[in-house]
Amino acid sequence: MDKKVMTVRHLLVTGTPGCGKTTLIKEAAEFAMNMGLRVSGFYTEEMRRGGRRIGFKIRTIPNKKEGILAAVGKTDREFVRYGKYKVFVKDFEQMVIPIMRRRNADIVVIDEIGGMELLSKLFGLEVKRMLGSKTPPILGTIQLKRTHLIYKWGLEENVKIIELHELTRKRVREEVREWVLSVHEQLSKRS
């Protein structure tokens, strides 16, 4: 067991697209909630039609509200273009910023710190603020090409980044579970 996982406040999982980051985060959030921890935040899921990816949706934790982050095709909603996608930045902010700012969460889940999400300057500032703070602990995912932000923001002492891929899947899952257990143990000591 890596001792830094046990002492670090925030844990971010990175890896190539489709490696299982979101699945791992969803499992960890469920594990934490089953332990009685109050989990707040959001995760992203692909939207598919006919085997093709047509966008991304956001689902909040714990209330499972759903919204659209980005989509292809025509829309009359306000958007910012990101490659072939139309990203609904204002809708995204209205959905996730309040849930990220909840003060009663034991763990906040942020899936993901990526290019689409960072089109929201407000989201970027909130992530930076939260990762610079000691509480609440953040469990999140970060796009592989965005990991440099942690160093740019001077947050490497607060954040551990672990890379998920086929060869590290079991070890990373164990590290994430150990991190959740350490959060639970620290909160138990305070009670």
PDB file of C-alpha atoms in Angstrom:
ATOM      1  CA  MET A   1       0.000   0.000   0.000  1.00  0.00           C
ATOM      2  CA  ASP A   2       1.298   3.416  -0.989  1.00  0.00           C
ATOM      3  CA  LYS A   3       1.453   5.480   2.219  1.00  0.00           C
ATOM      4  CA  LYS A   4       0.758   8.696   0.294  1.00  0.00           C
ATOM      5  CA  VAL A   5      -2.739   7.400  -0.577  1.00  0.00           C
ATOM      6  CA  MET A   6      -3.458   7.184   3.134  1.00  0.00           C
ATOM      7  CA  THR A   7      -2.246  10.702   3.920  1.00  0.00           C
ATOM      8  CA  VAL A   8      -3.300  12.667   0.834  1.00  0.00           C
ATOM      9  CA  ARG A   9      -6.511  14.689   1.024  1.00  0.00           C
ATOM     10  CA  HIS A  10      -7.624  14.340  -2.599  1.00  0.00           C
ATOM     11  CA  LEU A  11      -7.344  11.435  -5.018  1.00  0.00           C
ATOM     12  CA  LEU A  12      -7.637  11.733  -8.803  1.00  0.00           C
ATOM     13  CA  VAL A  13      -7.678   8.842 -11.257  1.00  0.00           C
ATOM     14  CA  THR A  14      -6.405   9.395 -14.786  1.00  0.00           C
ATOM     15  CA  GLY A  15      -5.999   7.281 -17.881  1.00  0.00           C
ATOM     16  CA  THR A  16      -6.884   7.056 -21.543  1.00  0.00           C
ATOM     17  CA  PRO A  17     -10.511   7.436 -22.646  1.00  0.00           C
ATOM     18  CA  GLY A  18     -12.511   4.253 -22.070  1.00  0.00           C
ATOM     19  CA  CYS A  19     -10.094   2.745 -19.524  1.00  0.00           C
ATOM     20  CA  GLY A  20     -12.773   2.549 -16.819  1.00  0.00           C
ATOM     21  CA  LYS A  21     -12.241   5.715 -14.752  1.00  0.00           C
ATOM     22  CA  THR A  22     -15.932   6.523 -14.411  1.00  0.00           C
ATOM     23  CA  THR A  23     -16.849   2.923 -13.590  1.00  0.00           C
ATOM     24  CA  LEU A  24     -14.208   2.896 -10.853  1.00  0.00           C
ATOM     25  CA  ILE A  25     -15.425   6.209  -9.414  1.00  0.00           C
ATOM     26  CA  LYS A  26     -19.053   5.059  -9.412  1.00  0.00           C
ATOM     27  CA  GLU A  27     -18.054   1.848  -7.575  1.00  0.00           C
ATOM     28  CA  ALA A  28     -16.041   3.858  -5.038  1.00  0.00           C
ATOM     29  CA  ALA A  29     -18.931   6.285  -4.451  1.00  0.00           C
ATOM     30  CA  GLU A  30     -21.283   3.355  -3.850  1.00  0.00           C
ATOM     31  CA  PHE A  31     -18.738   1.741  -1.511  1.00  0.00           C
ATOM     32  CA  ALA A  32     -18.437   5.007   0.456  1.00  0.00           C
ATOM     33  CA  MET A  33     -22.219   5.434   0.705  1.00  0.00           C
ATOM     34  CA  ASN A  34     -22.597   1.827   1.880  1.00  0.00           C
ATOM     35  CA  MET A  35     -20.166   2.689   4.687  1.00  0.00           C
ATOM     36  CA  GLY A  36     -22.440   5.547   5.721  1.00  0.00           C
ATOM     37  CA  LEU A  37     -20.380   8.361   4.222  1.00  0.00           C
ATOM     38  CA  ARG A  38     -22.237  11.325   2.731  1.00  0.00           C
ATOM     39  CA  VAL A  39     -21.173  11.516  -0.914  1.00  0.00           C
ATOM     40  CA  SER A  40     -21.988  14.416  -3.193  1.00  0.00           C
ATOM     41  CA  GLY A  41     -20.876  15.259  -6.715  1.00  0.00           C
ATOM     42  CA  PHE A  42     -21.357  14.079 -10.258  1.00  0.00           C
ATOM     43  CA  TYR A  43     -20.168  11.683 -12.911  1.00  0.00           C
ATOM     44  CA  THR A  44     -20.370  11.672 -16.681  1.00  0.00           C
ATOM     45  CA  GLU A  45     -21.688   8.960 -18.976  1.00  0.00           C
ATOM     46  CA  GLU A  46     -21.586   8.552 -22.716  1.00  0.00           C
ATOM     47  CA  MET A  47     -24.797   8.850 -24.708  1.00  0.00           C
ATOM     48  CA  ARG A  48     -24.947   6.434 -27.623  1.00  0.00           C
ATOM     49  CA  ARG A  49     -27.286   5.880 -30.525  1.00  0.00           C
ATOM     50  CA  GLY A  50     -26.804   3.082 -33.042  1.00  0.00           C
ATOM     51  CA  GLY A  51     -23.368   2.282 -31.616  1.00  0.00           C
ATOM     52  CA  ARG A  52     -22.160   5.859 -32.093  1.00  0.00           C
ATOM     53  CA  ARG A  53     -21.355   8.283 -29.308  1.00  0.00           C
ATOM     54  CA  ILE A  54     -23.639  11.285 -29.623  1.00  0.00           C
ATOM     55  CA  GLY A  55     -22.772  13.107 -26.427  1.00  0.00           C
ATOM     56  CA  PHE A  56     -22.268  13.025 -22.691  1.00  0.00           C
ATOM     57  CA  LYS A  57     -24.699  13.292 -19.827  1.00  0.00           C
ATOM     58  CA  ILE A  58     -24.135  14.299 -16.227  1.00  0.00           C
ATOM     59  CA  ARG A  59     -25.646  12.427 -13.297  1.00  0.00           C
ATOM     60  CA  THR A  60     -25.496  13.927  -9.811  1.00  0.00           C
ATOM     61  CA  ILE A  61     -24.796  12.069  -6.593  1.00  0.00           C
ATOM     62  CA  PRO A  62     -26.724  11.220  -4.451  1.00  0.00           C
ATOM     63  CA  ASN A  63     -29.997  12.410  -6.017  1.00  0.00           C
ATOM     64  CA  LYS A  64     -29.243  11.088  -9.534  1.00  0.00           C
ATOM     65  CA  LYS A  65     -30.506  14.166 -11.373  1.00  0.00           C
ATOM     66  CA  GLU A  66     -29.542  13.984 -15.004  1.00  0.00           C
ATOM     67  CA  GLY A  67     -28.552  16.621 -17.545  1.00  0.00           C
ATOM     68  CA  ILE A  68     -26.748  16.896 -20.852  1.00  0.00           C
ATOM     69  CA  LEU A  69     -23.141  18.102 -20.847  1.00  0.00           C
ATOM     70  CA  ALA A  70     -22.540  17.890 -24.596  1.00  0.00           C
ATOM     71  CA  ALA A  71     -24.182  16.569 -27.732  1.00  0.00           C
ATOM     72  CA  VAL A  72     -23.891  16.504 -31.506  1.00  0.00           C
ATOM     73  CA  GLY A  73     -26.632  17.748 -33.789  1.00  0.00           C
ATOM     74  CA  LYS A  74     -28.893  20.758 -33.887  1.00  0.00           C
ATOM     75  CA  THR A  75     -29.914  22.581 -30.761  1.00  0.00           C
ATOM     76  CA  ASP A  76     -31.499  25.857 -29.800  1.00  0.00           C
ATOM     77  CA  ARG A  77     -29.697  25.872 -26.436  1.00  0.00           C
ATOM     78  CA  GLU A  78     -26.664  28.069 -25.793  1.00  0.00           C
ATOM     79  CA  PHE A  79     -23.420  26.129 -26.311  1.00  0.00           C
ATOM     80  CA  VAL A  80     -19.669  26.315 -26.783  1.00  0.00           C
ATOM     81  CA  ARG A  81     -18.155  24.170 -29.515  1.00  0.00           C
ATOM     82  CA  TYR A  82     -15.607  21.513 -28.511  1.00  0.00           C
ATOM     83  CA  GLY A  83     -14.595  19.442 -31.533  1.00  0.00           C
ATOM     84  CA  LYS A  84     -17.771  17.922 -32.951  1.00  0.00           C
ATOM     85  CA  TYR A  85     -19.666  18.491 -29.688  1.00  0.00           C
ATOM     86  CA  LYS A  86     -21.787  21.348 -28.476  1.00  0.00           C
ATOM     87  CA  VAL A  87     -21.092  21.817 -24.773  1.00  0.00           C
ATOM     88  CA  PHE A  88     -23.883  23.344 -22.697  1.00  0.00           C
ATOM     89  CA  VAL A  89     -21.632  25.231 -20.287  1.00  0.00           C
ATOM     90  CA  LYS A  90     -24.303  27.276 -18.470  1.00  0.00           C
ATOM     91  CA  ASP A  91     -26.526  24.214 -17.957  1.00  0.00           C
ATOM     92  CA  PHE A  92     -23.490  22.285 -16.683  1.00  0.00           C
ATOM     93  CA  GLU A  93     -22.621  25.046 -14.212  1.00  0.00           C
ATOM     94  CA  GLN A  94     -26.183  25.312 -12.917  1.00  0.00           C
ATOM     95  CA  MET A  95     -26.259  21.579 -12.321  1.00  0.00           C
ATOM     96  CA  VAL A  96     -22.854  20.801 -10.820  1.00  0.00           C
ATOM     97  CA  ILE A  97     -21.549  23.925  -9.065  1.00  0.00           C
ATOM     98  CA  PRO A  98     -24.213  23.886  -6.306  1.00  0.00           C
ATOM     99  CA  ILE A  99     -23.646  20.183  -5.674  1.00  0.00           C
ATOM    100  CA  MET A 100     -19.867  20.697  -5.534  1.00  0.00           C
ATOM    101  CA  ARG A 101     -20.323  23.461  -2.961  1.00  0.00           C
ATOM    102  CA  ARG A 102     -22.391  21.401  -0.541  1.00  0.00           C
ATOM    103  CA  ARG A 103     -20.848  21.750   2.869  1.00  0.00           C
ATOM    104  CA  ASN A 104     -22.232  18.580   4.412  1.00  0.00           C
ATOM    105  CA  ALA A 105     -20.467  16.053   2.158  1.00  0.00           C
ATOM    106  CA  ASP A 106     -17.867  13.653   3.535  1.00  0.00           C
ATOM    107  CA  ILE A 107     -16.531  13.058  -0.003  1.00  0.00           C
ATOM    108  CA  VAL A 108     -17.125  15.018  -3.198  1.00  0.00           C
ATOM    109  CA  VAL A 109     -16.950  13.115  -6.490  1.00  0.00           C
ATOM    110  CA  ILE A 110     -15.838  15.030  -9.583  1.00  0.00           C
ATOM    111  CA  ASP A 111     -15.911  13.030 -12.828  1.00  0.00           C
ATOM    112  CA  GLU A 112     -14.271  14.548 -14.772  1.00  0.00           C
ATOM    113  CA  ILE A 113     -11.772  17.357 -14.884  1.00  0.00           C
ATOM    114  CA  GLY A 114     -11.515  17.442 -18.655  1.00  0.00           C
ATOM    115  CA  GLY A 115     -11.583  19.714 -21.662  1.00  0.00           C
ATOM    116  CA  MET A 116     -15.365  19.984 -21.940  1.00  0.00           C
ATOM    117  CA  GLU A 117     -15.870  20.650 -18.255  1.00  0.00           C
ATOM    118  CA  LEU A 118     -13.050  23.189 -18.143  1.00  0.00           C
ATOM    119  CA  LEU A 119     -14.800  25.279 -20.789  1.00  0.00           C
ATOM    120  CA  SER A 120     -16.555  26.533 -17.662  1.00  0.00           C
ATOM    121  CA  LYS A 121     -14.178  28.980 -16.018  1.00  0.00           C
ATOM    122  CA  LEU A 122     -16.371  28.808 -12.910  1.00  0.00           C
ATOM    123  CA  PHE A 123     -15.924  25.017 -12.766  1.00  0.00           C
ATOM    124  CA  GLY A 124     -12.141  25.358 -13.158  1.00  0.00           C
ATOM    125  CA  LEU A 125     -11.963  27.913 -10.358  1.00  0.00           C
ATOM    126  CA  GLU A 126     -14.151  25.769  -8.096  1.00  0.00           C
ATOM    127  CA  VAL A 127     -12.043  22.654  -8.723  1.00  0.00           C
ATOM    128  CA  LYS A 128      -8.852  24.591  -7.990  1.00  0.00           C
ATOM    129  CA  ARG A 129     -10.353  26.019  -4.790  1.00  0.00           C
ATOM    130  CA  MET A 130     -11.606  22.632  -3.602  1.00  0.00           C
ATOM    131  CA  LEU A 131      -8.335  20.831  -4.340  1.00  0.00           C
ATOM    132  CA  GLY A 132      -6.483  23.586  -2.476  1.00  0.00           C
ATOM    133  CA  SER A 133      -8.688  23.062   0.576  1.00  0.00           C
ATOM    134  CA  LYS A 134      -8.423  20.285   3.155  1.00  0.00           C
ATOM    135  CA  THR A 135     -12.119  19.505   3.264  1.00  0.00           C
ATOM    136  CA  PRO A 136     -14.111  17.928   1.898  1.00  0.00           C
ATOM    137  CA  PRO A 137     -11.884  15.282   0.344  1.00  0.00           C
ATOM    138  CA  ILE A 138     -12.239  14.986  -3.439  1.00  0.00           C
ATOM    139  CA  LEU A 139     -12.356  11.694  -5.321  1.00  0.00           C
ATOM    140  CA  GLY A 140     -12.267  12.415  -9.003  1.00  0.00           C
ATOM    141  CA  THR A 141     -11.049  11.716 -12.465  1.00  0.00           C
ATOM    142  CA  ILE A 142      -8.833  13.938 -14.553  1.00  0.00           C
ATOM    143  CA  GLN A 143      -8.157  13.733 -18.249  1.00  0.00           C
ATOM    144  CA  LEU A 144      -4.623  12.445 -18.817  1.00  0.00           C
ATOM    145  CA  LYS A 145      -3.659  15.548 -20.787  1.00  0.00           C
ATOM    146  CA  ARG A 146      -4.985  17.808 -17.975  1.00  0.00           C
ATOM    147  CA  THR A 147      -2.905  16.356 -15.102  1.00  0.00           C
ATOM    148  CA  HIS A 148      -0.384  19.189 -15.577  1.00  0.00           C
ATOM    149  CA  LEU A 149      -2.982  21.535 -14.048  1.00  0.00           C
ATOM    150  CA  ILE A 150      -2.366  20.070 -10.596  1.00  0.00           C
ATOM    151  CA  TYR A 151       1.276  21.174 -10.830  1.00  0.00           C
ATOM    152  CA  LYS A 152       0.437  24.481 -12.523  1.00  0.00           C
ATOM    153  CA  TRP A 153      -1.967  25.241  -9.665  1.00  0.00           C
ATOM    154  CA  GLY A 154       0.667  24.216  -7.077  1.00  0.00           C
ATOM    155  CA  LEU A 155      -1.541  21.472  -5.621  1.00  0.00           C
ATOM    156  CA  GLU A 156       0.736  18.439  -5.887  1.00  0.00           C
ATOM    157  CA  GLU A 157       1.065  18.247  -2.075  1.00  0.00           C
ATOM    158  CA  ASN A 158      -2.736  17.951  -1.678  1.00  0.00           C
ATOM    159  CA  VAL A 159      -3.462  15.637  -4.576  1.00  0.00           C
ATOM    160  CA  LYS A 160      -2.388  12.147  -5.552  1.00  0.00           C
ATOM    161  CA  ILE A 161      -2.898  11.180  -9.193  1.00  0.00           C
ATOM    162  CA  ILE A 162      -2.989   7.499 -10.063  1.00  0.00           C
ATOM    163  CA  GLU A 163      -3.111   6.152 -13.597  1.00  0.00           C
ATOM    164  CA  LEU A 164      -5.603   3.462 -14.527  1.00  0.00           C
ATOM    165  CA  HIS A 165      -4.991   1.043 -17.367  1.00  0.00           C
ATOM    166  CA  GLU A 166      -5.393  -2.660 -17.931  1.00  0.00           C
ATOM    167  CA  LEU A 167      -2.250  -3.628 -16.017  1.00  0.00           C
ATOM    168  CA  THR A 168      -2.968  -1.395 -13.003  1.00  0.00           C
ATOM    169  CA  ARG A 169      -6.738  -1.942 -12.686  1.00  0.00           C
ATOM    170  CA  LYS A 170      -6.628  -4.200  -9.613  1.00  0.00           C
ATOM    171  CA  ARG A 171      -4.016  -2.107  -7.783  1.00  0.00           C
ATOM    172  CA  VAL A 172      -5.802   1.182  -8.529  1.00  0.00           C
ATOM    173  CA  ARG A 173      -9.148  -0.235  -7.368  1.00  0.00           C
ATOM    174  CA  GLU A 174      -7.483  -1.304  -4.087  1.00  0.00           C
ATOM    175  CA  GLU A 175      -5.835   2.127  -3.649  1.00  0.00           C
ATOM    176  CA  VAL A 176      -9.152   3.905  -4.183  1.00  0.00           C
ATOM    177  CA  ARG A 177     -10.899   1.627  -1.675  1.00  0.00           C
ATOM    178  CA  GLU A 178      -8.077   2.213   0.846  1.00  0.00           C
ATOM    179  CA  TRP A 179      -8.438   5.953   0.345  1.00  0.00           C
ATOM    180  CA  VAL A 180     -12.203   5.736   1.024  1.00  0.00           C
ATOM    181  CA  LEU A 181     -11.511   3.639   4.125  1.00  0.00           C
ATOM    182  CA  SER A 182      -8.965   6.207   5.336  1.00  0.00           C
ATOM    183  CA  VAL A 183     -11.523   9.022   4.903  1.00  0.00           C
ATOM    184  CA  HIS A 184     -14.039   6.955   6.883  1.00  0.00           C
ATOM    185  CA  GLU A 185     -11.462   6.283   9.617  1.00  0.00           C
ATOM    186  CA  GLN A 186     -10.485   9.968   9.886  1.00  0.00           C
ATOM    187  CA  LEU A 187     -14.130  11.009  10.158  1.00  0.00           C
ATOM    188  CA  SER A 188     -14.770   8.322  12.806  1.00  0.00           C
ATOM    189  CA  LYS A 189     -11.896   9.680  14.908  1.00  0.00           C
ATOM    190  CA  ARG A 190     -13.483  13.151  14.858  1.00  0.00           C
ATOM    191  CA  SER A 191     -16.869  11.879  16.046  1.00  0.00           C
TER     192      SER A 191
END
